[in-house]
Amino acid sequence: MNRALEIREEKEPAEEEIGAGDQGMVFGFASDETSELMPLPISLAHKLSKRLTEVRENRTLPYLRPDGKTQVSVKYENDIPVSVDVIVVSTQHNPDVSLKTIRNDIIKNVIEPVIPTSLLHKNTKIYVNPTGRFVIGGPIGDSGLTGRKIIV
């Protein structure tokens, strides 16, 4: 079906009434910046997230818990990615680990293996758990009154 539910039973709709016939959100675009045809910032963010899972599951960083978020900001010149300006990694963790330990471990075991050194520069900003401790995660951690979970 290629028409919205509201007009399926009616006469042929006017052009401005034709919709997708379903609901959803679409974002991003194909790009030849990466082998997976994704823009570099989202590709790097996905790889950081995957690496967070790996170091948690293989017990490299046994104090990590499942919730986590990543963000990468890339500087472009003439439509070419030239450097990573900002990296944000927030990860849930056991309560007995210091933020300093988490920061050092995430940089060494997550960021450095993923982000190409050619894209890093002396002014690259790295934020690890910038809002502080992240002990309570998942839907109970930030769903709020409505019970909805934030999604990126």
mmCIF file with all atom_site columns, N, CA, C and O in Angstrom, residues 87-131:
data_model
loop_
_atom_site.group_PDB
_atom_site.id
_atom_site.type_symbol
_atom_site.label_atom_id
_atom_site.label_alt_id
_atom_site.label_comp_id
_atom_site.label_asym_id
_atom_site.label_entity_id
_atom_site.label_seq_id
_atom_site.pdbx_PDB_ins_code
_atom_site.Cartn_x
_atom_site.Cartn_y
_atom_site.Cartn_z
_atom_site.occupancy
_atom_site.B_iso_or_equiv
_atom_site.pdbx_formal_charge
_atom_site.auth_seq_id
_atom_site.auth_comp_id
_atom_site.auth_asym_id
_atom_site.auth_atom_id
_atom_site.pdbx_PDB_model_num
ATOM 1   N N  . ILE A 1 87  ? 35.185 14.066 20.719 1.00 0.00 ? 87  ILE A N  1
ATOM 2   C CA . ILE A 1 87  ? 34.745 12.694 20.957 1.00 0.00 ? 87  ILE A CA 1
ATOM 3   C C  . ILE A 1 87  ? 34.059 12.676 22.313 1.00 0.00 ? 87  ILE A C  1
ATOM 4   O O  . ILE A 1 87  ? 34.614 13.175 23.297 1.00 0.00 ? 87  ILE A O  1
ATOM 5   N N  . VAL A 1 88  ? 32.856 12.113 22.343 1.00 0.00 ? 88  VAL A N  1
ATOM 6   C CA . VAL A 1 88  ? 32.145 11.955 23.610 1.00 0.00 ? 88  VAL A CA 1
ATOM 7   C C  . VAL A 1 88  ? 31.824 10.477 23.779 1.00 0.00 ? 88  VAL A C  1
ATOM 8   O O  . VAL A 1 88  ? 31.257 9.857  22.881 1.00 0.00 ? 88  VAL A O  1
ATOM 9   N N  . VAL A 1 89  ? 32.218 9.923  24.921 1.00 0.00 ? 89  VAL A N  1
ATOM 10  C CA . VAL A 1 89  ? 31.862 8.553  25.273 1.00 0.00 ? 89  VAL A CA 1
ATOM 11  C C  . VAL A 1 89  ? 31.301 8.589  26.688 1.00 0.00 ? 89  VAL A C  1
ATOM 12  O O  . VAL A 1 89  ? 31.985 9.020  27.617 1.00 0.00 ? 89  VAL A O  1
ATOM 13  N N  . SER A 1 90  ? 30.061 8.162  26.818 1.00 0.00 ? 90  SER A N  1
ATOM 14  C CA . SER A 1 90  ? 29.459 8.029  28.143 1.00 0.00 ? 90  SER A CA 1
ATOM 15  C C  . SER A 1 90  ? 29.141 6.559  28.335 1.00 0.00 ? 90  SER A C  1
ATOM 16  O O  . SER A 1 90  ? 28.507 5.943  27.466 1.00 0.00 ? 90  SER A O  1
ATOM 17  N N  . THR A 1 91  ? 29.589 6.008  29.458 1.00 0.00 ? 91  THR A N  1
ATOM 18  C CA . THR A 1 91  ? 29.379 4.590  29.690 1.00 0.00 ? 91  THR A CA 1
ATOM 19  C C  . THR A 1 91  ? 28.959 4.318  31.121 1.00 0.00 ? 91  THR A C  1
ATOM 20  O O  . THR A 1 91  ? 29.499 4.908  32.059 1.00 0.00 ? 91  THR A O  1
ATOM 21  N N  . GLN A 1 92  ? 27.996 3.435  31.242 1.00 0.00 ? 92  GLN A N  1
ATOM 22  C CA . GLN A 1 92  ? 27.545 3.009  32.555 1.00 0.00 ? 92  GLN A CA 1
ATOM 23  C C  . GLN A 1 92  ? 28.651 2.181  33.194 1.00 0.00 ? 92  GLN A C  1
ATOM 24  O O  . GLN A 1 92  ? 29.402 1.485  32.507 1.00 0.00 ? 92  GLN A O  1
ATOM 25  N N  . HIS A 1 93  ? 28.750 2.251  34.526 1.00 0.00 ? 93  HIS A N  1
ATOM 26  C CA . HIS A 1 93  ? 29.844 1.570  35.214 1.00 0.00 ? 93  HIS A CA 1
ATOM 27  C C  . HIS A 1 93  ? 29.440 1.175  36.627 1.00 0.00 ? 93  HIS A C  1
ATOM 28  O O  . HIS A 1 93  ? 28.443 1.664  37.172 1.00 0.00 ? 93  HIS A O  1
ATOM 29  N N  . ASN A 1 94  ? 30.213 0.285  37.213 1.00 0.00 ? 94  ASN A N  1
ATOM 30  C CA . ASN A 1 94  ? 30.012 -0.092 38.614 1.00 0.00 ? 94  ASN A CA 1
ATOM 31  C C  . ASN A 1 94  ? 30.273 1.121  39.490 1.00 0.00 ? 94  ASN A C  1
ATOM 32  O O  . ASN A 1 94  ? 31.081 1.992  39.134 1.00 0.00 ? 94  ASN A O  1
ATOM 33  N N  . PRO A 1 95  ? 29.649 1.190  40.650 1.00 0.00 ? 95  PRO A N  1
ATOM 34  C CA . PRO A 1 95  ? 29.778 2.377  41.498 1.00 0.00 ? 95  PRO A CA 1
ATOM 35  C C  . PRO A 1 95  ? 31.152 2.565  42.137 1.00 0.00 ? 95  PRO A C  1
ATOM 36  O O  . PRO A 1 95  ? 31.494 3.668  42.547 1.00 0.00 ? 95  PRO A O  1
ATOM 37  N N  . ASP A 1 96  ? 31.963 1.536  42.200 1.00 0.00 ? 96  ASP A N  1
ATOM 38  C CA . ASP A 1 96  ? 33.224 1.630  42.923 1.00 0.00 ? 96  ASP A CA 1
ATOM 39  C C  . ASP A 1 96  ? 34.421 2.050  42.060 1.00 0.00 ? 96  ASP A C  1
ATOM 40  O O  . ASP A 1 96  ? 35.560 1.961  42.498 1.00 0.00 ? 96  ASP A O  1
ATOM 41  N N  . VAL A 1 97  ? 34.185 2.514  40.835 1.00 0.00 ? 97  VAL A N  1
ATOM 42  C CA . VAL A 1 97  ? 35.269 2.911  39.932 1.00 0.00 ? 97  VAL A CA 1
ATOM 43  C C  . VAL A 1 97  ? 35.308 4.424  39.820 1.00 0.00 ? 97  VAL A C  1
ATOM 44  O O  . VAL A 1 97  ? 34.269 5.070  39.652 1.00 0.00 ? 97  VAL A O  1
ATOM 45  N N  . SER A 1 98  ? 36.507 5.001  39.882 1.00 0.00 ? 98  SER A N  1
ATOM 46  C CA . SER A 1 98  ? 36.642 6.455  39.801 1.00 0.00 ? 98  SER A CA 1
ATOM 47  C C  . SER A 1 98  ? 36.497 6.943  38.365 1.00 0.00 ? 98  SER A C  1
ATOM 48  O O  . SER A 1 98  ? 36.799 6.219  37.409 1.00 0.00 ? 98  SER A O  1
ATOM 49  N N  . LEU A 1 99  ? 36.062 8.179  38.225 1.00 0.00 ? 99  LEU A N  1
ATOM 50  C CA . LEU A 1 99  ? 35.942 8.774  36.893 1.00 0.00 ? 99  LEU A CA 1
ATOM 51  C C  . LEU A 1 99  ? 37.303 8.872  36.210 1.00 0.00 ? 99  LEU A C  1
ATOM 52  O O  . LEU A 1 99  ? 37.407 8.733  34.990 1.00 0.00 ? 99  LEU A O  1
ATOM 53  N N  . LYS A 1 100 ? 38.355 9.103  36.980 1.00 0.00 ? 100 LYS A N  1
ATOM 54  C CA . LYS A 1 100 ? 39.706 9.171  36.406 1.00 0.00 ? 100 LYS A CA 1
ATOM 55  C C  . LYS A 1 100 ? 40.096 7.832  35.778 1.00 0.00 ? 100 LYS A C  1
ATOM 56  O O  . LYS A 1 100 ? 40.623 7.790  34.669 1.00 0.00 ? 100 LYS A O  1
ATOM 57  N N  . THR A 1 101 ? 39.816 6.738  36.489 1.00 0.00 ? 101 THR A N  1
ATOM 58  C CA . THR A 1 101 ? 40.113 5.402  35.953 1.00 0.00 ? 101 THR A CA 1
ATOM 59  C C  . THR A 1 101 ? 39.303 5.144  34.688 1.00 0.00 ? 101 THR A C  1
ATOM 60  O O  . THR A 1 101 ? 39.832 4.658  33.686 1.00 0.00 ? 101 THR A O  1
ATOM 61  N N  . ILE A 1 102 ? 38.020 5.475  34.738 1.00 0.00 ? 102 ILE A N  1
ATOM 62  C CA . ILE A 1 102 ? 37.153 5.260  33.574 1.00 0.00 ? 102 ILE A CA 1
ATOM 63  C C  . ILE A 1 102 ? 37.682 6.045  32.377 1.00 0.00 ? 102 ILE A C  1
ATOM 64  O O  . ILE A 1 102 ? 37.818 5.503  31.278 1.00 0.00 ? 102 ILE A O  1
ATOM 65  N N  . ARG A 1 103 ? 38.010 7.315  32.587 1.00 0.00 ? 103 ARG A N  1
ATOM 66  C CA . ARG A 1 103 ? 38.522 8.150  31.502 1.00 0.00 ? 103 ARG A CA 1
ATOM 67  C C  . ARG A 1 103 ? 39.783 7.544  30.887 1.00 0.00 ? 103 ARG A C  1
ATOM 68  O O  . ARG A 1 103 ? 39.880 7.381  29.667 1.00 0.00 ? 103 ARG A O  1
ATOM 69  N N  . ASN A 1 104 ? 40.749 7.213  31.721 1.00 0.00 ? 104 ASN A N  1
ATOM 70  C CA . ASN A 1 104 ? 42.010 6.655  31.217 1.00 0.00 ? 104 ASN A CA 1
ATOM 71  C C  . ASN A 1 104 ? 41.781 5.343  30.473 1.00 0.00 ? 104 ASN A C  1
ATOM 72  O O  . ASN A 1 104 ? 42.356 5.120  29.404 1.00 0.00 ? 104 ASN A O  1
ATOM 73  N N  . ASP A 1 105 ? 40.944 4.472  31.041 1.00 0.00 ? 105 ASP A N  1
ATOM 74  C CA . ASP A 1 105 ? 40.685 3.177  30.406 1.00 0.00 ? 105 ASP A CA 1
ATOM 75  C C  . ASP A 1 105 ? 39.928 3.317  29.089 1.00 0.00 ? 105 ASP A C  1
ATOM 76  O O  . ASP A 1 105 ? 40.218 2.598  28.128 1.00 0.00 ? 105 ASP A O  1
ATOM 77  N N  . ILE A 1 106 ? 38.973 4.219  29.038 1.00 0.00 ? 106 ILE A N  1
ATOM 78  C CA . ILE A 1 106 ? 38.198 4.401  27.800 1.00 0.00 ? 106 ILE A CA 1
ATOM 79  C C  . ILE A 1 106 ? 39.087 4.977  26.698 1.00 0.00 ? 106 ILE A C  1
ATOM 80  O O  . ILE A 1 106 ? 39.029 4.535  25.539 1.00 0.00 ? 106 ILE A O  1
ATOM 81  N N  . ILE A 1 107 ? 39.915 5.935  27.043 1.00 0.00 ? 107 ILE A N  1
ATOM 82  C CA . ILE A 1 107 ? 40.823 6.495  26.027 1.00 0.00 ? 107 ILE A CA 1
ATOM 83  C C  . ILE A 1 107 ? 41.744 5.403  25.498 1.00 0.00 ? 107 ILE A C  1
ATOM 84  O O  . ILE A 1 107 ? 41.891 5.230  24.282 1.00 0.00 ? 107 ILE A O  1
ATOM 85  N N  . LYS A 1 108 ? 42.356 4.641  26.398 1.00 0.00 ? 108 LYS A N  1
ATOM 86  C CA . LYS A 1 108 ? 43.341 3.625  25.997 1.00 0.00 ? 108 LYS A CA 1
ATOM 87  C C  . LYS A 1 108 ? 42.701 2.438  25.277 1.00 0.00 ? 108 LYS A C  1
ATOM 88  O O  . LYS A 1 108 ? 43.244 1.954  24.275 1.00 0.00 ? 108 LYS A O  1
ATOM 89  N N  . ASN A 1 109 ? 41.573 1.950  25.767 1.00 0.00 ? 109 ASN A N  1
ATOM 90  C CA . ASN A 1 109 ? 41.003 0.698  25.280 1.00 0.00 ? 109 ASN A CA 1
ATOM 91  C C  . ASN A 1 109 ? 39.848 0.840  24.298 1.00 0.00 ? 109 ASN A C  1
ATOM 92  O O  . ASN A 1 109 ? 39.464 -0.137 23.660 1.00 0.00 ? 109 ASN A O  1
ATOM 93  N N  . VAL A 1 110 ? 39.285 2.035  24.184 1.00 0.00 ? 110 VAL A N  1
ATOM 94  C CA . VAL A 1 110 ? 38.148 2.234  23.279 1.00 0.00 ? 110 VAL A CA 1
ATOM 95  C C  . VAL A 1 110 ? 38.483 3.259  22.200 1.00 0.00 ? 110 VAL A C  1
ATOM 96  O O  . VAL A 1 110 ? 38.406 2.965  21.010 1.00 0.00 ? 110 VAL A O  1
ATOM 97  N N  . ILE A 1 111 ? 38.876 4.450  22.608 1.00 0.00 ? 111 ILE A N  1
ATOM 98  C CA . ILE A 1 111 ? 39.097 5.532  21.642 1.00 0.00 ? 111 ILE A CA 1
ATOM 99  C C  . ILE A 1 111 ? 40.350 5.300  20.795 1.00 0.00 ? 111 ILE A C  1
ATOM 100 O O  . ILE A 1 111 ? 40.281 5.363  19.558 1.00 0.00 ? 111 ILE A O  1
ATOM 101 N N  . GLU A 1 112 ? 41.477 5.035  21.437 1.00 0.00 ? 112 GLU A N  1
ATOM 102 C CA . GLU A 1 112 ? 42.727 4.875  20.667 1.00 0.00 ? 112 GLU A CA 1
ATOM 103 C C  . GLU A 1 112 ? 42.676 3.731  19.661 1.00 0.00 ? 112 GLU A C  1
ATOM 104 O O  . GLU A 1 112 ? 43.178 3.883  18.544 1.00 0.00 ? 112 GLU A O  1
ATOM 105 N N  . PRO A 1 113 ? 42.064 2.581  19.974 1.00 0.00 ? 113 PRO A N  1
ATOM 106 C CA . PRO A 1 113 ? 41.991 1.525  18.961 1.00 0.00 ? 113 PRO A CA 1
ATOM 107 C C  . PRO A 1 113 ? 41.041 1.827  17.793 1.00 0.00 ? 113 PRO A C  1
ATOM 108 O O  . PRO A 1 113 ? 41.132 1.191  16.750 1.00 0.00 ? 113 PRO A O  1
ATOM 109 N N  . VAL A 1 114 ? 40.131 2.777  17.971 1.00 0.00 ? 114 VAL A N  1
ATOM 110 C CA . VAL A 1 114 ? 39.100 3.023  16.959 1.00 0.00 ? 114 VAL A CA 1
ATOM 111 C C  . VAL A 1 114 ? 39.385 4.253  16.100 1.00 0.00 ? 114 VAL A C  1
ATOM 112 O O  . VAL A 1 114 ? 39.257 4.202  14.878 1.00 0.00 ? 114 VAL A O  1
ATOM 113 N N  . ILE A 1 115 ? 39.748 5.351  16.718 1.00 0.00 ? 115 ILE A N  1
ATOM 114 C CA . ILE A 1 115 ? 39.901 6.605  15.980 1.00 0.00 ? 115 ILE A CA 1
ATOM 115 C C  . ILE A 1 115 ? 41.290 6.649  15.342 1.00 0.00 ? 115 ILE A C  1
ATOM 116 O O  . ILE A 1 115 ? 42.300 6.563  16.046 1.00 0.00 ? 115 ILE A O  1
ATOM 117 N N  . PRO A 1 116 ? 41.374 6.789  14.027 1.00 0.00 ? 116 PRO A N  1
ATOM 118 C CA . PRO A 1 116 ? 42.689 6.859  13.375 1.00 0.00 ? 116 PRO A CA 1
ATOM 119 C C  . PRO A 1 116 ? 43.506 8.039  13.910 1.00 0.00 ? 116 PRO A C  1
ATOM 120 O O  . PRO A 1 116 ? 42.988 9.162  14.025 1.00 0.00 ? 116 PRO A O  1
ATOM 121 N N  . THR A 1 117 ? 44.757 7.789  14.247 1.00 0.00 ? 117 THR A N  1
ATOM 122 C CA . THR A 1 117 ? 45.613 8.854  14.786 1.00 0.00 ? 117 THR A CA 1
ATOM 123 C C  . THR A 1 117 ? 45.781 9.996  13.792 1.00 0.00 ? 117 THR A C  1
ATOM 124 O O  . THR A 1 117 ? 45.982 11.138 14.198 1.00 0.00 ? 117 THR A O  1
ATOM 125 N N  . SER A 1 118 ? 45.644 9.696  12.520 1.00 0.00 ? 118 SER A N  1
ATOM 126 C CA . SER A 1 118 ? 45.776 10.748 11.505 1.00 0.00 ? 118 SER A CA 1
ATOM 127 C C  . SER A 1 118 ? 44.658 11.792 11.614 1.00 0.00 ? 118 SER A C  1
ATOM 128 O O  . SER A 1 118 ? 44.796 12.899 11.098 1.00 0.00 ? 118 SER A O  1
ATOM 129 N N  . LEU A 1 119 ? 43.566 11.430 12.269 1.00 0.00 ? 119 LEU A N  1
ATOM 130 C CA . LEU A 1 119 ? 42.452 12.365 12.410 1.00 0.00 ? 119 LEU A CA 1
ATOM 131 C C  . LEU A 1 119 ? 42.471 13.109 13.747 1.00 0.00 ? 119 LEU A C  1
ATOM 132 O O  . LEU A 1 119 ? 41.700 14.042 13.947 1.00 0.00 ? 119 LEU A O  1
ATOM 133 N N  . LEU A 1 120 ? 43.324 12.681 14.655 1.00 0.00 ? 120 LEU A N  1
ATOM 134 C CA . LEU A 1 120 ? 43.417 13.345 15.955 1.00 0.00 ? 120 LEU A CA 1
ATOM 135 C C  . LEU A 1 120 ? 44.424 14.484 15.880 1.00 0.00 ? 120 LEU A C  1
ATOM 136 O O  . LEU A 1 120 ? 45.376 14.431 15.111 1.00 0.00 ? 120 LEU A O  1
ATOM 137 N N  . HIS A 1 121 ? 44.205 15.516 16.680 1.00 0.00 ? 121 HIS A N  1
ATOM 138 C CA . HIS A 1 121 ? 45.161 16.625 16.754 1.00 0.00 ? 121 HIS A CA 1
ATOM 139 C C  . HIS A 1 121 ? 45.262 17.069 18.202 1.00 0.00 ? 121 HIS A C  1
ATOM 140 O O  . HIS A 1 121 ? 44.489 16.616 19.058 1.00 0.00 ? 121 HIS A O  1
ATOM 141 N N  . LYS A 1 122 ? 46.200 17.940 18.489 1.00 0.00 ? 122 LYS A N  1
ATOM 142 C CA . LYS A 1 122 ? 46.454 18.320 19.884 1.00 0.00 ? 122 LYS A CA 1
ATOM 143 C C  . LYS A 1 122 ? 45.255 19.003 20.533 1.00 0.00 ? 122 LYS A C  1
ATOM 144 O O  . LYS A 1 122 ? 45.139 19.016 21.748 1.00 0.00 ? 122 LYS A O  1
ATOM 145 N N  . ASN A 1 123 ? 44.351 19.549 19.747 1.00 0.00 ? 123 ASN A N  1
ATOM 146 C CA . ASN A 1 123 ? 43.182 20.226 20.296 1.00 0.00 ? 123 ASN A CA 1
ATOM 147 C C  . ASN A 1 123 ? 41.908 19.385 20.250 1.00 0.00 ? 123 ASN A C  1
ATOM 148 O O  . ASN A 1 123 ? 40.824 19.896 20.534 1.00 0.00 ? 123 ASN A O  1
ATOM 149 N N  . THR A 1 124 ? 42.028 18.102 19.866 1.00 0.00 ? 124 THR A N  1
ATOM 150 C CA . THR A 1 124 ? 40.855 17.238 19.887 1.00 0.00 ? 124 THR A CA 1
ATOM 151 C C  . THR A 1 124 ? 40.350 17.161 21.326 1.00 0.00 ? 124 THR A C  1
ATOM 152 O O  . THR A 1 124 ? 41.113 16.877 22.245 1.00 0.00 ? 124 THR A O  1
ATOM 153 N N  . LYS A 1 125 ? 39.081 17.438 21.495 1.00 0.00 ? 125 LYS A N  1
ATOM 154 C CA . LYS A 1 125 ? 38.478 17.377 22.835 1.00 0.00 ? 125 LYS A CA 1
ATOM 155 C C  . LYS A 1 125 ? 37.906 15.985 23.045 1.00 0.00 ? 125 LYS A C  1
ATOM 156 O O  . LYS A 1 125 ? 37.171 15.473 22.203 1.00 0.00 ? 125 LYS A O  1
ATOM 157 N N  . ILE A 1 126 ? 38.275 15.378 24.161 1.00 0.00 ? 126 ILE A N  1
ATOM 158 C CA . ILE A 1 126 ? 37.762 14.060 24.509 1.00 0.00 ? 126 ILE A CA 1
ATOM 159 C C  . ILE A 1 126 ? 37.013 14.175 25.824 1.00 0.00 ? 126 ILE A C  1
ATOM 160 O O  . ILE A 1 126 ? 37.576 14.585 26.837 1.00 0.00 ? 126 ILE A O  1
ATOM 161 N N  . TYR A 1 127 ? 35.724 13.824 25.787 1.00 0.00 ? 127 TYR A N  1
ATOM 162 C CA . TYR A 1 127 ? 34.885 13.851 26.975 1.00 0.00 ? 127 TYR A CA 1
ATOM 163 C C  . TYR A 1 127 ? 34.457 12.421 27.297 1.00 0.00 ? 127 TYR A C  1
ATOM 164 O O  . TYR A 1 127 ? 33.824 11.762 26.466 1.00 0.00 ? 127 TYR A O  1
ATOM 165 N N  . VAL A 1 128 ? 34.825 11.954 28.470 1.00 0.00 ? 128 VAL A N  1
ATOM 166 C CA . VAL A 1 128 ? 34.405 10.635 28.930 1.00 0.00 ? 128 VAL A CA 1
ATOM 167 C C  . VAL A 1 128 ? 33.532 10.850 30.159 1.00 0.00 ? 128 VAL A C  1
ATOM 168 O O  . VAL A 1 128 ? 33.975 11.456 31.138 1.00 0.00 ? 128 VAL A O  1
ATOM 169 N N  . ASN A 1 129 ? 32.307 10.381 30.084 1.00 0.00 ? 129 ASN A N  1
ATOM 170 C CA . ASN A 1 129 ? 31.312 10.591 31.142 1.00 0.00 ? 129 ASN A CA 1
ATOM 171 C C  . ASN A 1 129 ? 31.305 12.049 31.604 1.00 0.00 ? 129 ASN A C  1
ATOM 172 O O  . ASN A 1 129 ? 31.502 12.348 32.783 1.00 0.00 ? 129 ASN A O  1
ATOM 173 N N  . PRO A 1 130 ? 31.064 12.975 30.678 1.00 0.00 ? 130 PRO A N  1
ATOM 174 C CA . PRO A 1 130 ? 31.156 14.399 31.012 1.00 0.00 ? 130 PRO A CA 1
ATOM 175 C C  . PRO A 1 130 ? 30.131 14.880 32.038 1.00 0.00 ? 130 PRO A C  1
ATOM 176 O O  . PRO A 1 130 ? 30.353 15.900 32.681 1.00 0.00 ? 130 PRO A O  1
ATOM 177 N N  . THR A 1 131 ? 29.044 14.131 32.209 1.00 0.00 ? 131 THR A N  1
ATOM 178 C CA . THR A 1 131 ? 28.053 14.542 33.209 1.00 0.00 ? 131 THR A CA 1
ATOM 179 C C  . THR A 1 131 ? 28.317 13.910 34.565 1.00 0.00 ? 131 THR A C  1
ATOM 180 O O  . THR A 1 131 ? 27.545 14.117 35.497 1.00 0.00 ? 131 THR A O  1
#
